């Protein structure tokens, strides 16, 4: 047994296998030979610079409540962080889900309210500075409006406008906040954002079809007769 053990310990793997899988080639001609576990740095050159895009820089009024303070794209995230401290701010990447709990019965009629600011990374360079650098701001908005005597809850995302087919798309799902639920979410919407310089009006947004709309009766079911909060999950593409 000792002899066999010595043979096993002294055995070396084939040179080619050892070279190709564990070490990166030092010869420039052999750069194709690299470890499957090697971490390759992201090429930031693939992310467009702000100057190379058609992102709108038109000024817009702050969409949070009745603030209406004139804002620009460069300072919007900073304005929310310092002047609306009750609004949570979260940095996300495309495809990464982000959630927030909402009490839909505290929402005012015809008064849009911001429930979360998403800072989307991996989409642009040359925007903002500090912790907001290279992040596009997208706000989760919520409001109510009445249609033919029936109240409706409207949820949408507003953010920078690129225009046309390049406008940012996302999926929003809403359901009962219950750890024992069988289905993760009950209602969903998938579409494009509302530009920041557009009217943040629930009735207009409902008519344009770019929001998640929940009728009052369905909202009562989703919140289990007002005993549960509404959990909203957003995925950016």
mmCIF file of C-alpha atoms in Angstrom:
data_model
loop_
_atom_site.group_PDB
_atom_site.id
_atom_site.type_symbol
_atom_site.label_atom_id
_atom_site.label_comp_id
_atom_site.label_asym_id
_atom_site.label_seq_id
_atom_site.Cartn_x
_atom_site.Cartn_y
_atom_site.Cartn_z
ATOM 1 C CA UNK A 1 0.000 0.000 0.000
ATOM 2 C CA UNK A 2 2.834 2.386 0.814
ATOM 3 C CA UNK A 3 4.436 1.735 -2.544
ATOM 4 C CA UNK A 4 1.167 2.399 -4.350
ATOM 5 C CA UNK A 5 0.671 5.535 -2.309
ATOM 6 C CA UNK A 6 4.114 6.786 -3.268
ATOM 7 C CA UNK A 7 3.320 6.197 -6.932
ATOM 8 C CA UNK A 8 0.069 8.148 -6.696
ATOM 9 C CA UNK A 9 1.660 11.087 -4.884
ATOM 10 C CA UNK A 10 4.509 11.340 -7.359
ATOM 11 C CA UNK A 11 2.237 11.216 -10.401
ATOM 12 C CA UNK A 12 1.952 14.525 -12.265
ATOM 13 C CA UNK A 13 -0.883 15.498 -14.611
ATOM 14 C CA UNK A 14 -0.140 15.719 -18.337
ATOM 15 C CA UNK A 15 1.746 18.881 -19.182
ATOM 16 C CA UNK A 16 -0.860 20.080 -21.728
ATOM 17 C CA UNK A 17 -3.759 19.711 -19.289
ATOM 18 C CA UNK A 18 -1.818 21.423 -16.515
ATOM 19 C CA UNK A 19 -0.865 24.299 -18.823
ATOM 20 C CA UNK A 20 -4.218 24.934 -20.475
ATOM 21 C CA UNK A 21 -6.521 24.763 -17.471
ATOM 22 C CA UNK A 22 -4.539 26.233 -14.605
ATOM 23 C CA UNK A 23 -2.313 28.887 -16.093
ATOM 24 C CA UNK A 24 -2.855 31.717 -18.505
ATOM 25 C CA UNK A 25 -0.369 31.583 -21.364
ATOM 26 C CA UNK A 26 2.472 34.041 -21.039
ATOM 27 C CA UNK A 27 3.177 33.938 -24.752
ATOM 28 C CA UNK A 28 1.013 36.484 -26.655
ATOM 29 C CA UNK A 29 0.545 33.928 -29.399
ATOM 30 C CA UNK A 30 -1.078 31.566 -26.901
ATOM 31 C CA UNK A 31 -3.629 33.974 -25.413
ATOM 32 C CA UNK A 32 -6.454 31.612 -26.340
ATOM 33 C CA UNK A 33 -5.263 29.192 -23.660
ATOM 34 C CA UNK A 34 -6.772 30.446 -20.399
ATOM 35 C CA UNK A 35 -8.398 29.051 -17.323
ATOM 36 C CA UNK A 36 -12.127 28.427 -17.311
ATOM 37 C CA UNK A 37 -12.161 30.101 -13.900
ATOM 38 C CA UNK A 38 -10.376 33.249 -14.996
ATOM 39 C CA UNK A 39 -12.256 36.450 -14.191
ATOM 40 C CA UNK A 40 -12.318 38.659 -17.249
ATOM 41 C CA UNK A 41 -12.781 42.381 -16.651
ATOM 42 C CA UNK A 42 -15.849 43.978 -18.232
ATOM 43 C CA UNK A 43 -15.065 46.069 -21.269
ATOM 44 C CA UNK A 44 -16.429 49.476 -20.338
ATOM 45 C CA UNK A 45 -15.836 50.544 -23.917
ATOM 46 C CA UNK A 46 -19.002 48.620 -24.810
ATOM 47 C CA UNK A 47 -21.068 50.975 -22.631
ATOM 48 C CA UNK A 48 -21.915 54.146 -24.589
ATOM 49 C CA UNK A 49 -20.820 57.538 -23.335
ATOM 50 C CA UNK A 50 -23.543 60.107 -22.707
ATOM 51 C CA UNK A 51 -22.204 62.217 -25.572
ATOM 52 C CA UNK A 52 -22.701 59.276 -27.940
ATOM 53 C CA UNK A 53 -26.362 58.743 -27.053
ATOM 54 C CA UNK A 54 -29.682 60.436 -27.741
ATOM 55 C CA UNK A 55 -30.612 60.617 -24.042
ATOM 56 C CA UNK A 56 -32.782 63.698 -23.592
ATOM 57 C CA UNK A 57 -31.335 66.460 -21.427
ATOM 58 C CA UNK A 58 -34.448 68.603 -21.428
ATOM 59 C CA UNK A 59 -35.233 70.062 -17.981
ATOM 60 C CA UNK A 60 -38.258 68.676 -16.182
ATOM 61 C CA UNK A 61 -40.199 69.322 -12.961
ATOM 62 C CA UNK A 62 -39.497 66.919 -10.113
ATOM 63 C CA UNK A 63 -42.210 64.217 -10.310
ATOM 64 C CA UNK A 64 -42.239 63.550 -6.551
ATOM 65 C CA UNK A 65 -45.542 64.666 -5.047
ATOM 66 C CA UNK A 66 -46.166 68.375 -5.419
ATOM 67 C CA UNK A 67 -42.453 69.271 -5.461
ATOM 68 C CA UNK A 68 -42.275 70.437 -9.097
ATOM 69 C CA UNK A 69 -38.767 71.828 -8.576
ATOM 70 C CA UNK A 70 -36.966 72.270 -11.909
ATOM 71 C CA UNK A 71 -34.483 69.423 -12.374
ATOM 72 C CA UNK A 72 -31.919 68.285 -14.886
ATOM 73 C CA UNK A 73 -30.757 64.759 -15.605
ATOM 74 C CA UNK A 74 -27.348 65.351 -13.993
ATOM 75 C CA UNK A 75 -28.795 66.457 -10.630
ATOM 76 C CA UNK A 76 -32.037 64.464 -10.389
ATOM 77 C CA UNK A 77 -30.636 61.628 -8.239
ATOM 78 C CA UNK A 78 -28.906 64.133 -5.951
ATOM 79 C CA UNK A 79 -32.131 66.118 -5.585
ATOM 80 C CA UNK A 80 -34.077 62.994 -4.579
ATOM 81 C CA UNK A 81 -31.368 61.911 -2.127
ATOM 82 C CA UNK A 82 -31.160 65.230 -0.294
ATOM 83 C CA UNK A 83 -34.621 66.786 -0.699
ATOM 84 C CA UNK A 84 -36.785 63.655 -0.528
ATOM 85 C CA UNK A 85 -35.102 61.570 2.152
ATOM 86 C CA UNK A 86 -38.201 59.396 2.580
ATOM 87 C CA UNK A 87 -37.716 57.946 -0.922
ATOM 88 C CA UNK A 88 -35.513 54.811 -0.856
ATOM 89 C CA UNK A 89 -32.687 54.708 -3.413
ATOM 90 C CA UNK A 90 -31.371 51.433 -4.831
ATOM 91 C CA UNK A 91 -28.604 50.677 -7.344
ATOM 92 C CA UNK A 92 -29.545 47.884 -9.761
ATOM 93 C CA UNK A 93 -28.234 46.198 -12.904
ATOM 94 C CA UNK A 94 -30.222 45.075 -15.953
ATOM 95 C CA UNK A 95 -32.060 41.845 -15.181
ATOM 96 C CA UNK A 96 -31.656 42.248 -11.419
ATOM 97 C CA UNK A 97 -35.023 42.279 -9.586
ATOM 98 C CA UNK A 98 -35.683 44.970 -7.013
ATOM 99 C CA UNK A 99 -38.696 45.091 -4.700
ATOM 100 C CA UNK A 100 -40.494 47.562 -2.472
ATOM 101 C CA UNK A 101 -43.483 47.264 -0.126
ATOM 102 C CA UNK A 102 -46.294 49.762 -0.615
ATOM 103 C CA UNK A 103 -49.431 50.630 1.316
ATOM 104 C CA UNK A 104 -51.717 51.534 -1.610
ATOM 105 C CA UNK A 105 -54.358 53.033 0.654
ATOM 106 C CA UNK A 106 -52.163 55.957 1.674
ATOM 107 C CA UNK A 107 -51.923 57.197 -1.920
ATOM 108 C CA UNK A 108 -53.709 60.446 -2.740
ATOM 109 C CA UNK A 109 -56.032 60.734 -5.711
ATOM 110 C CA UNK A 110 -54.421 62.537 -8.670
ATOM 111 C CA UNK A 111 -51.275 63.171 -6.618
ATOM 112 C CA UNK A 112 -48.339 61.093 -7.925
ATOM 113 C CA UNK A 113 -45.974 59.770 -5.306
ATOM 114 C CA UNK A 114 -42.481 58.339 -5.739
ATOM 115 C CA UNK A 115 -41.919 55.102 -3.827
ATOM 116 C CA UNK A 116 -38.396 54.264 -4.959
ATOM 117 C CA UNK A 117 -35.568 55.628 -7.090
ATOM 118 C CA UNK A 118 -33.679 53.006 -9.094
ATOM 119 C CA UNK A 119 -30.158 53.878 -10.244
ATOM 120 C CA UNK A 120 -29.530 51.630 -13.237
ATOM 121 C CA UNK A 121 -25.879 50.735 -13.856
ATOM 122 C CA UNK A 122 -24.258 49.267 -16.951
ATOM 123 C CA UNK A 123 -26.152 51.452 -19.417
ATOM 124 C CA UNK A 124 -24.163 54.665 -19.783
ATOM 125 C CA UNK A 125 -20.900 56.449 -19.001
ATOM 126 C CA UNK A 126 -20.209 60.110 -18.358
ATOM 127 C CA UNK A 127 -23.332 60.905 -16.332
ATOM 128 C CA UNK A 128 -23.265 62.364 -12.821
ATOM 129 C CA UNK A 129 -20.513 62.082 -10.247
ATOM 130 C CA UNK A 130 -19.739 60.475 -6.912
ATOM 131 C CA UNK A 131 -21.941 57.553 -5.933
ATOM 132 C CA UNK A 132 -24.424 58.477 -8.678
ATOM 133 C CA UNK A 133 -21.831 58.357 -11.445
ATOM 134 C CA UNK A 134 -22.703 56.379 -14.591
ATOM 135 C CA UNK A 135 -26.173 55.489 -13.318
ATOM 136 C CA UNK A 136 -29.480 56.309 -15.016
ATOM 137 C CA UNK A 137 -32.246 57.353 -12.576
ATOM 138 C CA UNK A 138 -35.659 55.686 -12.847
ATOM 139 C CA UNK A 139 -38.427 56.499 -10.358
ATOM 140 C CA UNK A 140 -41.252 54.156 -9.357
ATOM 141 C CA UNK A 141 -44.389 56.293 -9.346
ATOM 142 C CA UNK A 142 -47.850 55.553 -8.002
ATOM 143 C CA UNK A 143 -51.131 57.424 -8.118
ATOM 144 C CA UNK A 144 -54.891 56.894 -8.145
ATOM 145 C CA UNK A 145 -57.617 58.141 -10.422
ATOM 146 C CA UNK A 146 -61.320 57.509 -10.865
ATOM 147 C CA UNK A 147 -62.801 56.115 -14.073
ATOM 148 C CA UNK A 148 -66.574 55.814 -14.373
ATOM 149 C CA UNK A 149 -66.943 55.874 -10.610
ATOM 150 C CA UNK A 150 -64.361 53.145 -10.026
ATOM 151 C CA UNK A 151 -61.021 53.924 -8.396
ATOM 152 C CA UNK A 152 -57.856 52.601 -10.032
ATOM 153 C CA UNK A 153 -54.290 52.343 -8.776
ATOM 154 C CA UNK A 154 -51.685 53.229 -11.413
ATOM 155 C CA UNK A 155 -47.995 52.322 -11.125
ATOM 156 C CA UNK A 156 -45.351 53.355 -13.643
ATOM 157 C CA UNK A 157 -41.638 54.022 -14.073
ATOM 158 C CA UNK A 158 -40.403 57.420 -15.195
ATOM 159 C CA UNK A 159 -36.861 58.147 -16.295
ATOM 160 C CA UNK A 160 -34.524 59.547 -18.964
ATOM 161 C CA UNK A 161 -35.862 59.424 -22.504
ATOM 162 C CA UNK A 162 -33.844 58.021 -25.390
ATOM 163 C CA UNK A 163 -36.755 58.029 -27.796
ATOM 164 C CA UNK A 164 -38.270 55.527 -30.182
ATOM 165 C CA UNK A 165 -37.442 51.845 -29.873
ATOM 166 C CA UNK A 166 -34.401 52.650 -27.693
ATOM 167 C CA UNK A 167 -36.553 53.847 -24.792
ATOM 168 C CA UNK A 168 -35.861 51.842 -21.626
ATOM 169 C CA UNK A 169 -38.156 48.832 -21.116
ATOM 170 C CA UNK A 170 -38.998 47.043 -17.893
ATOM 171 C CA UNK A 171 -41.352 44.553 -16.263
ATOM 172 C CA UNK A 172 -43.322 45.337 -13.123
ATOM 173 C CA UNK A 173 -45.118 42.748 -10.999
ATOM 174 C CA UNK A 174 -47.342 43.348 -7.994
ATOM 175 C CA UNK A 175 -48.809 40.925 -5.498
ATOM 176 C CA UNK A 176 -49.648 40.243 -1.890
ATOM 177 C CA UNK A 177 -46.740 40.396 0.531
ATOM 178 C CA UNK A 178 -47.193 36.954 2.060
ATOM 179 C CA UNK A 179 -44.407 34.373 2.637
ATOM 180 C CA UNK A 180 -46.937 31.547 2.235
ATOM 181 C CA UNK A 181 -48.284 32.639 -1.145
ATOM 182 C CA UNK A 182 -48.291 30.024 -3.904
ATOM 183 C CA UNK A 183 -47.940 32.445 -6.810
ATOM 184 C CA UNK A 184 -45.185 35.067 -6.460
ATOM 185 C CA UNK A 185 -47.172 37.845 -8.136
ATOM 186 C CA UNK A 186 -50.744 38.320 -9.236
ATOM 187 C CA UNK A 187 -50.609 41.129 -11.817
ATOM 188 C CA UNK A 188 -47.878 42.350 -14.151
ATOM 189 C CA UNK A 189 -46.999 44.919 -16.802
ATOM 190 C CA UNK A 190 -44.201 44.929 -19.353
ATOM 191 C CA UNK A 191 -43.444 47.951 -21.490
ATOM 192 C CA UNK A 192 -41.533 51.202 -21.777
ATOM 193 C CA UNK A 193 -40.889 53.931 -19.237
ATOM 194 C CA UNK A 194 -42.629 57.309 -19.137
ATOM 195 C CA UNK A 195 -40.142 60.097 -20.008
ATOM 196 C CA UNK A 196 -39.315 62.457 -17.152
ATOM 197 C CA UNK A 197 -40.306 65.491 -19.209
ATOM 198 C CA UNK A 198 -43.772 64.016 -19.919
ATOM 199 C CA UNK A 199 -46.816 64.706 -17.751
ATOM 200 C CA UNK A 200 -46.837 62.461 -14.676
ATOM 201 C CA UNK A 201 -50.624 62.270 -14.686
ATOM 202 C CA UNK A 202 -52.306 58.974 -13.800
ATOM 203 C CA UNK A 203 -55.245 59.427 -16.183
ATOM 204 C CA UNK A 204 -53.000 60.317 -19.143
ATOM 205 C CA UNK A 205 -50.596 57.485 -18.394
ATOM 206 C CA UNK A 206 -53.475 55.016 -18.071
ATOM 207 C CA UNK A 207 -54.828 56.150 -21.423
ATOM 208 C CA UNK A 208 -51.426 55.737 -23.091
ATOM 209 C CA UNK A 209 -51.131 52.166 -21.793
ATOM 210 C CA UNK A 210 -47.663 52.461 -20.260
ATOM 211 C CA UNK A 211 -48.432 51.485 -16.670
ATOM 212 C CA UNK A 212 -49.659 48.728 -14.392
ATOM 213 C CA UNK A 213 -53.304 49.452 -13.577
ATOM 214 C CA UNK A 214 -55.054 47.719 -10.672
ATOM 215 C CA UNK A 215 -58.828 48.207 -10.210
ATOM 216 C CA UNK A 216 -60.073 48.837 -6.686
ATOM 217 C CA UNK A 217 -61.760 45.429 -6.398
ATOM 218 C CA UNK A 218 -58.610 43.594 -7.447
ATOM 219 C CA UNK A 219 -56.507 45.711 -5.110
ATOM 220 C CA UNK A 220 -58.694 44.622 -2.194
ATOM 221 C CA UNK A 221 -58.001 40.991 -3.126
ATOM 222 C CA UNK A 222 -54.246 41.548 -3.518
ATOM 223 C CA UNK A 223 -54.010 43.155 -0.085
ATOM 224 C CA UNK A 224 -56.234 40.515 1.538
ATOM 225 C CA UNK A 225 -58.903 43.045 2.498
ATOM 226 C CA UNK A 226 -56.299 45.653 3.485
ATOM 227 C CA UNK A 227 -54.433 43.342 5.862
ATOM 228 C CA UNK A 228 -51.325 42.959 3.667
ATOM 229 C CA UNK A 229 -48.956 45.352 1.949
ATOM 230 C CA UNK A 230 -48.541 45.356 -1.809
ATOM 231 C CA UNK A 231 -45.168 44.000 -2.925
ATOM 232 C CA UNK A 232 -43.921 45.525 -6.178
ATOM 233 C CA UNK A 233 -41.031 43.966 -8.101
ATOM 234 C CA UNK A 234 -39.289 45.702 -11.023
ATOM 235 C CA UNK A 235 -36.893 44.227 -13.617
ATOM 236 C CA UNK A 236 -35.066 46.516 -16.046
ATOM 237 C CA UNK A 237 -33.864 45.142 -19.384
#
